[in-house]
XYZ file of C-alpha atoms in Angstrom:
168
model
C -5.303 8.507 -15.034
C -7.059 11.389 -13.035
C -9.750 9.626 -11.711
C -7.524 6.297 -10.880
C -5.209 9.107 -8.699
C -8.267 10.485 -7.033
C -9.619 6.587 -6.439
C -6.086 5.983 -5.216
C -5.817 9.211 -3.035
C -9.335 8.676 -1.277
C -8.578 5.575 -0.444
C -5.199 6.690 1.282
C -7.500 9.864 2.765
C -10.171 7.364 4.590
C -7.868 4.725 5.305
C -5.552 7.445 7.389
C -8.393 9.382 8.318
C -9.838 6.328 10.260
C -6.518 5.832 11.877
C -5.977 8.530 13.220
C -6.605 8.641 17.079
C -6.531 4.832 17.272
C -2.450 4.520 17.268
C -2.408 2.282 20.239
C -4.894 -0.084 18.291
C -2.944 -0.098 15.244
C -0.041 -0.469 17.158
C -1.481 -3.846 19.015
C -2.229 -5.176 15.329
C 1.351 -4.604 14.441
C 2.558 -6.578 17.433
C 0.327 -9.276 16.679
C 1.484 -9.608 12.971
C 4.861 -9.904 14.295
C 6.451 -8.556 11.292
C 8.540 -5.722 13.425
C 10.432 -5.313 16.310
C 8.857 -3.801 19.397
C 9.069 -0.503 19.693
C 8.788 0.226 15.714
C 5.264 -1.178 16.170
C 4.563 2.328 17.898
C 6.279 4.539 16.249
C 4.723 2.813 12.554
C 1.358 3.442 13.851
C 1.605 7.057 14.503
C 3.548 7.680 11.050
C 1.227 5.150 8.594
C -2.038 7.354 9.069
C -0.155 10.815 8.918
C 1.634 9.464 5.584
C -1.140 8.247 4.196
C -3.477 11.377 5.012
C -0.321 13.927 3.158
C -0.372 10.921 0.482
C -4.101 10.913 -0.355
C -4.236 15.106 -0.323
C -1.430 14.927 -2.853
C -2.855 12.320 -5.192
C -6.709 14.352 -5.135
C -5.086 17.797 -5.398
C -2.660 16.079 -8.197
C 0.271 18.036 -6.272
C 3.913 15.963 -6.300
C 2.584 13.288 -8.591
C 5.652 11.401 -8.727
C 6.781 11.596 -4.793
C 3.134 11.125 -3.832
C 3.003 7.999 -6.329
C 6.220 6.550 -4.906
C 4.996 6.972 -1.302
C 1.900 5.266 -2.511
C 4.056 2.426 -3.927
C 5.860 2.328 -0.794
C 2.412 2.462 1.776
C 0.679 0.072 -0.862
C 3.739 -2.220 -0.864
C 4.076 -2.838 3.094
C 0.118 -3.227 3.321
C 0.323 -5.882 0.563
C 3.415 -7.691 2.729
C 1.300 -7.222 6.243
C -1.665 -9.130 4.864
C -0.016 -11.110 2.348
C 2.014 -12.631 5.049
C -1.098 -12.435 7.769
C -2.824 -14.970 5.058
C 0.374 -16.749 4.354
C 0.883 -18.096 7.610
C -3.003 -18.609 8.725
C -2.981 -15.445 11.160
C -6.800 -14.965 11.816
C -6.543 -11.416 12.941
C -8.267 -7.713 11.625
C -5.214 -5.883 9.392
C -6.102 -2.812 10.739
C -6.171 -1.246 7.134
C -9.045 1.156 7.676
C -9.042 1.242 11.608
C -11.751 -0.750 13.189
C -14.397 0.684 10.517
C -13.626 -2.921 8.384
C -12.933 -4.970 11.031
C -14.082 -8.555 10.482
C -13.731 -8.094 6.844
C -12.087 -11.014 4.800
C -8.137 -10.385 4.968
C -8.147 -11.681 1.153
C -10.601 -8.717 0.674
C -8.318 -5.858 1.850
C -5.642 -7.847 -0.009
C -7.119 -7.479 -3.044
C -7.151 -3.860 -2.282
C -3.721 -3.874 -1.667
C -2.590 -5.426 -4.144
C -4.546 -2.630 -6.879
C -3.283 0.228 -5.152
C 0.182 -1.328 -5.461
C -0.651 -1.986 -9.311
C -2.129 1.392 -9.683
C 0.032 3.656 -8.087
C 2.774 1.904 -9.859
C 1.238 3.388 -12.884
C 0.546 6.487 -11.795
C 4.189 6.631 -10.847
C 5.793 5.214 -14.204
C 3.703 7.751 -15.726
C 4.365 10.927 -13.855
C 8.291 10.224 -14.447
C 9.725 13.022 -16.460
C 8.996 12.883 -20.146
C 12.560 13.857 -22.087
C 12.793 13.753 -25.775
C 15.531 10.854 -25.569
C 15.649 7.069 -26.049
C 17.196 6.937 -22.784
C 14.087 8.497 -20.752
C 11.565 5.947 -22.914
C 13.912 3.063 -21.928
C 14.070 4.418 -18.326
C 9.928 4.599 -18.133
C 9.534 1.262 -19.598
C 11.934 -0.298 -17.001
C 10.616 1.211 -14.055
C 7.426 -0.011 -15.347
C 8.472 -4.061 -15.925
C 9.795 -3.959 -12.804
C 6.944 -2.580 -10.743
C 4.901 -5.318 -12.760
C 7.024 -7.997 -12.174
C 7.099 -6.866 -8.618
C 3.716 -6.937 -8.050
C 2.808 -10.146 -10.281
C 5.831 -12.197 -8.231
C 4.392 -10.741 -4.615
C 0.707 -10.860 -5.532
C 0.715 -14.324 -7.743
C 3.368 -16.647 -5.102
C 0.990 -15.183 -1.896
C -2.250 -16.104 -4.114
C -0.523 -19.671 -4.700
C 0.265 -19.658 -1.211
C -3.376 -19.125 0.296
C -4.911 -21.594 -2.531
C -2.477 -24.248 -1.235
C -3.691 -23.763 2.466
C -7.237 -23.918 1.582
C -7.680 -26.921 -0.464
């Protein structure tokens, strides 16, 4: 599970790393995915790269494991809508994911990408929840971790059916 985390967190460090400085960029890539209002557009783009730089440094380090994994879950989880939806509705545009170092890369690519970091830091977070001796924390583990499954099996599979669909 170490080396997943540290996969995880790199990924978070270079994709925030590359981000940072090019706000108004990411910005204009928010705008054109049309998936918030105006002025969020802005204010996303200067939080995303910070969140996911603090994210990343948490997950190597192996500091916070649980609020780092849910942030992950969280970051992972609105990249997986942006080009989930981007592919859904035949938007040819760059997602922005790793600044303009990827740009031109296939948006099922980065989906992909998405879609395991969802997965993975999903796991990482069912298994840094607290281990009690009682039934009740077992049953509370193994529910978190059906639903983050189901979650990402409903989002990932129906936006997989979705682009299949469009294509043939």
């Amino acid at each position: 599970m170490s080396a997943l985390r540290i996969l995880l967190g790199g990924v978070l460090l270079l994709s925030g790393f590359l981000k940072v400085g090019e706000e108004a960029a990411l910005a204009e890539t928010l705008a054109i995915h049309g998936l918030l209002p105006g002025m969020l557009n802005h204010n996303v783009a200067i939080l995303v790269p910070w969140a996911e730089l603090w994210t990343g440094a948490l997950f190597v380090m192996g500091l916070w494991k649980a609020s780092s994994a849910l942030v992950a879950v969280l970051l992972f989880g609105a990249f997986q809508l942006v080009t989930g939806t981007a592919l859904v509705r035949g938007l040819d545009v760059d997602c922005g994911c790793f600044g303009k170092a990827l740009d031109g890369m296939p948006l099922v690519a980065l989906y992909v990408i998405d879609v395991a970091g969802f997965v993975g830091s999903g796991g990482l977070l069912v298994k840094s929840l607290p281990q009690a001796v009682g039934p009740v924390s077992v049953r509370s583990r193994n529910f978190v971790a059906v639903h983050v499954a189901l979650l990402a099996a409903t989002l990932g599979g129906g936006l997989l059916l979705r682009i299949l669909e469009r294509s043939a």
